[in-house]
Structure formats: C-alpha cells, structure tokens
Short mmCIF file of C-alpha atoms and ligand atoms in Angstrom, two decimals:
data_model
loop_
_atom_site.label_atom_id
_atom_site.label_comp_id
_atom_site.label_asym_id
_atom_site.label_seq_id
_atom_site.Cartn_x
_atom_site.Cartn_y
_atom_site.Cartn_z
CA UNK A 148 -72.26 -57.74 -209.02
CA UNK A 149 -68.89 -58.85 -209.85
CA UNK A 150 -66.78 -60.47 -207.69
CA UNK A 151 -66.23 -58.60 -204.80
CA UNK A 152 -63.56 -56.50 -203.90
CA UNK A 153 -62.65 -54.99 -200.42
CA UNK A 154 -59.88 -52.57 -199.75
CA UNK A 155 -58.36 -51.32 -196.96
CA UNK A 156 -57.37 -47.71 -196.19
CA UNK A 157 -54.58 -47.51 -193.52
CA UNK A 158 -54.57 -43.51 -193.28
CA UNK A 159 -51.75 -42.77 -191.43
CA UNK A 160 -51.50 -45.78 -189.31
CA UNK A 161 -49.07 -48.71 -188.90
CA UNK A 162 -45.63 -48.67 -189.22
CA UNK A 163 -43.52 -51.30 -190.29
CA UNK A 164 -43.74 -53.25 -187.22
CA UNK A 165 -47.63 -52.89 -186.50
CA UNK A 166 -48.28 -53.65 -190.28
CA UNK A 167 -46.17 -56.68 -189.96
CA UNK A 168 -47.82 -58.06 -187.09
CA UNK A 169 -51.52 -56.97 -188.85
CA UNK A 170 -50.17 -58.98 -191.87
CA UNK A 171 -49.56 -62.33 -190.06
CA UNK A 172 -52.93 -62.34 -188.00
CA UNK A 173 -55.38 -60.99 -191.05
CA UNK A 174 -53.52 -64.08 -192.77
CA UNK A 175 -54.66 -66.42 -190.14
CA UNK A 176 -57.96 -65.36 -190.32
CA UNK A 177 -58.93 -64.88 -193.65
CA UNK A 178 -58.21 -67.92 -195.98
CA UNK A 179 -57.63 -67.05 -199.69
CA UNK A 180 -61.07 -67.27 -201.85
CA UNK A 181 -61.45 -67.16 -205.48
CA UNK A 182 -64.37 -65.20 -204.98
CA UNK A 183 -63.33 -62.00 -203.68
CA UNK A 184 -60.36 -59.24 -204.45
CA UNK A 185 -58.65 -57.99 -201.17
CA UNK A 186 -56.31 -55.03 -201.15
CA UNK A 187 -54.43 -53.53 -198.68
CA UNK A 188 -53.05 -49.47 -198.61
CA UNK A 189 -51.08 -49.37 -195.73
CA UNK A 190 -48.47 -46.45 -195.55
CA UNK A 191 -45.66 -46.71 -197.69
CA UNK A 192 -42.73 -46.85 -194.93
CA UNK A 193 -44.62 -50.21 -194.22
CA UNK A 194 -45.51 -51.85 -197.72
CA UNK A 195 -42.33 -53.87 -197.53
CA UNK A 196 -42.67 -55.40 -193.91
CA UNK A 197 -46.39 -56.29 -194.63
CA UNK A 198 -45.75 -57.58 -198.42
CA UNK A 199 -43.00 -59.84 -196.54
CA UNK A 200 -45.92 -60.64 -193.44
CA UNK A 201 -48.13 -62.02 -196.77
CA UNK A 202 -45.23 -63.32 -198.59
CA UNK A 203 -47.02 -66.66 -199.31
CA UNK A 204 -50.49 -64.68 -200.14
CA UNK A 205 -50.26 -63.73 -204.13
CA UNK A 206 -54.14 -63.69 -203.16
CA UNK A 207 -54.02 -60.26 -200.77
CA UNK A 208 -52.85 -57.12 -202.87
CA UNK A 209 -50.80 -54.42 -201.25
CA UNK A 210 -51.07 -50.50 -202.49
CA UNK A 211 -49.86 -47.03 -201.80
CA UNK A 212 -52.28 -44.20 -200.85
CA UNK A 213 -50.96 -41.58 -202.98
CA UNK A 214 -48.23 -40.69 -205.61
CA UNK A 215 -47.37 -37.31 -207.05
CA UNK A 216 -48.64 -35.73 -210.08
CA UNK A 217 -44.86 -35.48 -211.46
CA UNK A 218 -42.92 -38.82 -212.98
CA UNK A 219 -39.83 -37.49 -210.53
CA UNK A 220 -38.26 -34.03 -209.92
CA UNK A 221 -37.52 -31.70 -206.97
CA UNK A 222 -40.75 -32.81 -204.66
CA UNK A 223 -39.68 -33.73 -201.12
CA UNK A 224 -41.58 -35.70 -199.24
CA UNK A 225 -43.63 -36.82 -201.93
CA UNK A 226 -42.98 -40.50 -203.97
CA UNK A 227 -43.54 -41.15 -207.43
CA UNK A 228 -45.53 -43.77 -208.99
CA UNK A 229 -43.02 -45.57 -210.32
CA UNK A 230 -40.51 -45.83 -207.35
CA UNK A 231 -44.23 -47.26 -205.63
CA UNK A 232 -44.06 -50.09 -208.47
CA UNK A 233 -40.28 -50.66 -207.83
CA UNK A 234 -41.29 -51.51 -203.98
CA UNK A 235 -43.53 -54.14 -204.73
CA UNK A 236 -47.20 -51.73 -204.99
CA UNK A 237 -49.44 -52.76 -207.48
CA UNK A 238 -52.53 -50.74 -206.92
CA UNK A 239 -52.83 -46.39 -205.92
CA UNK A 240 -55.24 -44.82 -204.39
CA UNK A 241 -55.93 -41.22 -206.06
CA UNK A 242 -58.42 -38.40 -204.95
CA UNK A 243 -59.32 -39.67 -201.85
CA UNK A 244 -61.23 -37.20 -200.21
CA UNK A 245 -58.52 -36.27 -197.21
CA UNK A 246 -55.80 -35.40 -200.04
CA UNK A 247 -58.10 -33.51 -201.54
CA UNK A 248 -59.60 -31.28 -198.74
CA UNK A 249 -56.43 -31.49 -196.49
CA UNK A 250 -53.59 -31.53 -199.13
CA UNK A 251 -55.56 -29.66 -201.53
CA UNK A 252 -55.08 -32.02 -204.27
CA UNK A 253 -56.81 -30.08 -207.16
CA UNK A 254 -59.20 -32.34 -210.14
CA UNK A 255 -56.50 -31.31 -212.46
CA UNK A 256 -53.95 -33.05 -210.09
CA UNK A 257 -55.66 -36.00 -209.43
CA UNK A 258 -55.81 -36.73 -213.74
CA UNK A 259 -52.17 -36.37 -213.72
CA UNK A 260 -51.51 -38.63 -210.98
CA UNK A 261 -54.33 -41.45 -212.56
CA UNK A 262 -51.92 -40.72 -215.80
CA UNK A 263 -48.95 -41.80 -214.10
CA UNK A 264 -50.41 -45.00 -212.19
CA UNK A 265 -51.28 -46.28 -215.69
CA UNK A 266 -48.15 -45.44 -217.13
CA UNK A 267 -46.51 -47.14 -214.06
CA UNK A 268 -48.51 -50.08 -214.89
CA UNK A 269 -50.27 -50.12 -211.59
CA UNK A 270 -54.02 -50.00 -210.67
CA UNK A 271 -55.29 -46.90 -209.77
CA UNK A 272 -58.37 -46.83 -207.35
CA UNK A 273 -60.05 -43.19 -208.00
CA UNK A 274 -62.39 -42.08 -205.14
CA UNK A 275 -64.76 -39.38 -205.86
CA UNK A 276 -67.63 -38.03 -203.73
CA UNK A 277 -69.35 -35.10 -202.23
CA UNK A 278 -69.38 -33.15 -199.12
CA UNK A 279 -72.18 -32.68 -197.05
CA UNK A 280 -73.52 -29.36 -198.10
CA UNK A 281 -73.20 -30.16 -202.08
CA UNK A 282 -75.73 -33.26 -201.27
CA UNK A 283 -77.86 -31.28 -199.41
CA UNK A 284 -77.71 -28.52 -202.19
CA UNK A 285 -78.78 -31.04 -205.15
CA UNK A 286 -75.09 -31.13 -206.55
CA UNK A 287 -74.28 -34.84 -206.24
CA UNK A 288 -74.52 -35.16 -209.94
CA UNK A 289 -72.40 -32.11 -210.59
CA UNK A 290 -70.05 -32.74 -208.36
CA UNK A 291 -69.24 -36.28 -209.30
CA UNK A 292 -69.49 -35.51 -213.16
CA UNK A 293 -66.61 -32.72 -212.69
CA UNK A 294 -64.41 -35.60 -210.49
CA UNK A 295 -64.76 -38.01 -212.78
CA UNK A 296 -64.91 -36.02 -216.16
CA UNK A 297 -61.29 -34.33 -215.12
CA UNK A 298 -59.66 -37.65 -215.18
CA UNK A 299 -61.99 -39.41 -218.12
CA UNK A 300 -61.01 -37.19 -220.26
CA UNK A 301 -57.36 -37.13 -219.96
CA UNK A 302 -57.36 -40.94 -220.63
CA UNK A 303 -58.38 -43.40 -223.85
CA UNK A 304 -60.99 -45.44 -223.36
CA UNK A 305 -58.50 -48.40 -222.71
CA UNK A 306 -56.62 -46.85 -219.86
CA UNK A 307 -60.23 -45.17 -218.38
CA UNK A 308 -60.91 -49.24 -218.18
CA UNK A 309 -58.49 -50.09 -216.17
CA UNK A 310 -59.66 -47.94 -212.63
CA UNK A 311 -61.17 -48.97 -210.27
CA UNK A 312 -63.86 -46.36 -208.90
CA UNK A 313 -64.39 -45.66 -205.16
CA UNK A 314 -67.87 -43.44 -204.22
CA UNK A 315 -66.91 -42.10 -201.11
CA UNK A 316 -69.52 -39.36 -199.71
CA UNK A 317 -67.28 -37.18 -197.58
CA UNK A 318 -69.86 -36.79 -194.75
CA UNK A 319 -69.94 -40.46 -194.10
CA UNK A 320 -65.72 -40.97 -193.92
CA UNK A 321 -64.83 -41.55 -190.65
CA UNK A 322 -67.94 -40.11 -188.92
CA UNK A 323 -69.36 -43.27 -188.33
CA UNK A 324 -72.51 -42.16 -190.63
CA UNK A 325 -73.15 -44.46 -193.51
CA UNK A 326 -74.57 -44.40 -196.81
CA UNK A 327 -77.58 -45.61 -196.71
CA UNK A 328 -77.81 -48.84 -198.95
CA UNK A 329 -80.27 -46.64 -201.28
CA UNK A 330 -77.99 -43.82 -201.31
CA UNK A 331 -75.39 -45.87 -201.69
CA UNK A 332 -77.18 -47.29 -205.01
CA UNK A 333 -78.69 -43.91 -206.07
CA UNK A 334 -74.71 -42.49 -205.96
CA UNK A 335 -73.45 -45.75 -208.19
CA UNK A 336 -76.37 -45.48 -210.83
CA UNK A 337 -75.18 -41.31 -211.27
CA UNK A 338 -71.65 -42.49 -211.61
CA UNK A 339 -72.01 -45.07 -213.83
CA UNK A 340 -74.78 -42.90 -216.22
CA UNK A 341 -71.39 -40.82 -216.54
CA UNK A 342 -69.02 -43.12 -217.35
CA UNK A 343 -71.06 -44.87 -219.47
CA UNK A 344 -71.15 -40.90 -221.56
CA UNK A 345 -67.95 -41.15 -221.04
CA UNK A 346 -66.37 -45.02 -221.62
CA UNK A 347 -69.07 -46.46 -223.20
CA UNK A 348 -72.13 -48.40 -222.11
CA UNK A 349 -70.59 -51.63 -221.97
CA UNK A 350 -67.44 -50.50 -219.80
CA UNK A 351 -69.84 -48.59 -217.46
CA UNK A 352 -71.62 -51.81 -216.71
CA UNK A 353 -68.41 -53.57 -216.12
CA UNK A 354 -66.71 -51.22 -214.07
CA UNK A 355 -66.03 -51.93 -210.31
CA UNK A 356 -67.39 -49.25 -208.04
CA UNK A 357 -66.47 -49.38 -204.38
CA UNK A 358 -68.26 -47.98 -201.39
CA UNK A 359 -66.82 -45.98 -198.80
CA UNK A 360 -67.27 -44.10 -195.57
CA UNK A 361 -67.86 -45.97 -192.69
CA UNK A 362 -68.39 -49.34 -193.75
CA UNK A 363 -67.81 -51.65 -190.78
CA UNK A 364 -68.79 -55.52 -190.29
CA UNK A 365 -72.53 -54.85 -189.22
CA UNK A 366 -73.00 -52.67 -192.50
CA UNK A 367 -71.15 -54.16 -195.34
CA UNK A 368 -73.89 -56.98 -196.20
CA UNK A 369 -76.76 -54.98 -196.25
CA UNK A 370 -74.34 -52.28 -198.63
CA UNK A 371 -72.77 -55.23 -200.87
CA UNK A 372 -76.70 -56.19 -201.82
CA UNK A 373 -76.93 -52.69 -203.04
CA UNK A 374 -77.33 -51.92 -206.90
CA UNK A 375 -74.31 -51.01 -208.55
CA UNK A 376 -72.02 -51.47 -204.94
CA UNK A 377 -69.09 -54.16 -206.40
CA UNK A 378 -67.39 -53.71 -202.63
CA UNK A 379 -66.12 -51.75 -200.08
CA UNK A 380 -63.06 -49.26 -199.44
CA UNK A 381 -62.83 -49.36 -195.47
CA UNK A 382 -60.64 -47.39 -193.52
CA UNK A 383 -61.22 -47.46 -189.54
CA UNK A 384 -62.78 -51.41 -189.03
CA UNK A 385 -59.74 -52.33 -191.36
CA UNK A 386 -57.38 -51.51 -189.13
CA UNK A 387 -58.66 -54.73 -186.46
CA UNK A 388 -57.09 -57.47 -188.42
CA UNK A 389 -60.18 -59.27 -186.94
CA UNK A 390 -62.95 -56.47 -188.03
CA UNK A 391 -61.41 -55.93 -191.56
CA UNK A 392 -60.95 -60.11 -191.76
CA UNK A 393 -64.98 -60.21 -191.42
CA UNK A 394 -65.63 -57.31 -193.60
CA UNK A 395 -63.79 -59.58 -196.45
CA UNK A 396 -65.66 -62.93 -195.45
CA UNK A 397 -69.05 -60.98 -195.84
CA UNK A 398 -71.88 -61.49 -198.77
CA UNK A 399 -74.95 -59.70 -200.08
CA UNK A 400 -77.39 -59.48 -197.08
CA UNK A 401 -74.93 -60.76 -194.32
CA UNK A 402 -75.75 -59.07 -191.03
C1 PEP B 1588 -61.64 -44.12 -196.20
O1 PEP B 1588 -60.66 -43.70 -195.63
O2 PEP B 1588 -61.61 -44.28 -197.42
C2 PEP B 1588 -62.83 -44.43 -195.40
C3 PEP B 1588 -63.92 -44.77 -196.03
O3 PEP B 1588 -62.74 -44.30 -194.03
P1 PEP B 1588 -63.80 -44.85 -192.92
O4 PEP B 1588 -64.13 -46.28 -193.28
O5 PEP B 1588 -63.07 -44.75 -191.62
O6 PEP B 1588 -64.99 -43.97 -193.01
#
C-alpha cells in the first residue's frame, strides 16, 4: 500500500462556524504524521473559516466537493474550478455518486469537470462505483469501465496520473452497509485491470484508490489491510472531529 490517505466528505454539513470549531478540535486530536495524507471537503461557504481553524497545519488538505463542467459563464449557483483554487482548495471531488444520481451529473460531465481540476492545477479525487442492482446483475466491471473510460480517455497519460480514484459502491454510502474487505479488494483489482489498459501497467500499480461507503472507526483497519485499498473517503464518522480523528490514526488490521 502506499501511504495512506483518508478524506473526508462533509455533504452538506458545516457552515463556517461549525467547520471552524471541527477544525480546531480534529487539530488537537490528530498530530501531523509523515505517514498518512488527510484531506478535508467541507462545503465551500466554509473552506475559508476551516483553512484559517488549520492555519498552522500545511499537513491537513482542504477541498471542494464539486466544480462545474464550464471554466466560467452564465451558471448560477454553481463555482468554477478555478475560483475553488483562488480560495485556497487544492483537491475536487468529481462523480461522487450523490451528484451523479441526485444532480444528474452525466459521465460526459464528470470528464469535463476532471479536465478543468487539472487545468486548475488542483487534485481531482474521481469516485466511481455501482448501484445495487448493477452488482447484483454482474455489471460491476461494466459499469466501472464506462466511469472510468469517459474520463481516461479525455486525458494524456500525464494528467490521467495525477487523480486520485475513490471506489465507492453506491449501496454501501450512507446506509451503514460496508464493503466487505474482499469486495472491497475484488472492486480495486477490476479498477486497476482498467486503468492499467488504460494508463499503463506501471501507473495502475501506483495509483491511489480510496474506499468508500460507510467506513467508520471499527471498519477502516480491517478495509486498509485489503488488496489494492490505499485509504478511505468517509463521509458520516468524519463529521465527529473525534470519529474521523481515529479513522486517520488507524493501520492495516486495527480494530
Ligand atoms: C461519501 O459520502 O463519500 C461516503 C462514503 O459516505 P458515508 O461514509 O456516509 O457512507
């Protein structure tokens, strides 16, 4: 595994204040480690009061959960992925599952916006996974394939390097079912036999590949020592400074 990396997904929680106050206790509880990548996604309203709450943490990394597919233009409500970099982001979610099946964010869409995190210069963290009824009806591999291939494809091999990849069965977000630690690994080994068709052996192996759905202190040890599982994207237990602080201080086996 490389080194770890564990990401929180805010949702539509926190403002400014809340995020703030989150910021100064996760800091008191989690001491910076050279082993392990954090990153927060709170909502955007509040990425300036928490990046201020971590001022003097260059070690926790802050995020937005979306962007639109458009560098700018006549889109309200929506923010661009360069104004995200202007306020201080440095990483994007794209494709998570509830933009896709509650904003309708299309595969075509979510290349686009992947295309302008990278030309933003930021980090784009690209969830794919599959609902229940396309696991149950033997399209895992088809369905992650078409995720994945819409945005591979639109990219060189350089930029495709630079994501970071998020497998994030639908049935398992927020329904307090988890992968199992073997479907967890089954799920990586598909989606890196398609990147590596896709970006090459070498930066299939190297690619991180996230976890999701679920994952909560009493899980994330047993799903870290899982093959091909380089961390965890957490959205409810990383909203308890406390819950999300022993998520991060967790290794390979913990229970
Ligand atoms: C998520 O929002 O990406 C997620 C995995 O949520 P939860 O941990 O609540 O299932």
């Amino acid at each position: 595994m490389t080194r770890p990396l564990l990401a929180a997904n805010w949702k539509m929680h926190k403002g400014p204040a809340e995020a703030a106050s989150f910021g100064a206790e996760f800091a008191s509880l989690y001491a910076p480690r050279a082993d392990r990548t954090v990153v927060l996604f709170p909502p955007a309203l509040s990425l300036a009061a928490l990046k201020a709450s971590l001022a003097d943490r260059a070690d926790i990394r802050i995020g937005v959960q979306d962007v639109h597919q458009e560098a700018e233009g006549a889109h309200t409500g929506s923010l661009s992925a360069a104004m995200a970099a202007q306020a201080g982001a440095g990483w994007v979610l794209a494709g998570h599952s509830e933009r896709r099946h509650e904003f309708g964010d299309t595969d075509e869409q979510v290349a686009k916006k992947v295309s302008r995190i990278l030309e933003a210069g930021l980090r784009p963290m690209l969830c794919v996974g599959e609902k229940l009824e396309e696991r149950e009806g033997g399209r895992l591999e088809a369905v992650l394939r078409r995720q994945l291939e819409a945005v591979l494809n639109a990219l060189t091999p350089a930029d495709a390097g630079a994501i970071t990849y998020a497998y994030e069965p639908v049935w398992a977000i927020g329904t307090g079912r988890t992968a199992s630690p073997a479907d967890a690994a089954e799920a990586h080994a598909i989606l890196r036999t398609i990147l590596a068709e896709t970006t090459g052996a070498v930066a299939a192996a190297q690619a991180t590949v996230l976890y999701g759905g679920s994952v909560k202190p009493s899980n994330i040890g047993e799903l870290l020592s899982a093959d091909g599982v380089d961390g965890g994207l957490v959205g409810g237990a990383s909203l308890d400074p406390e819950s999300f602080a022993a998520i991060c201080s967790a290794g390979p086996g913990d229970t």
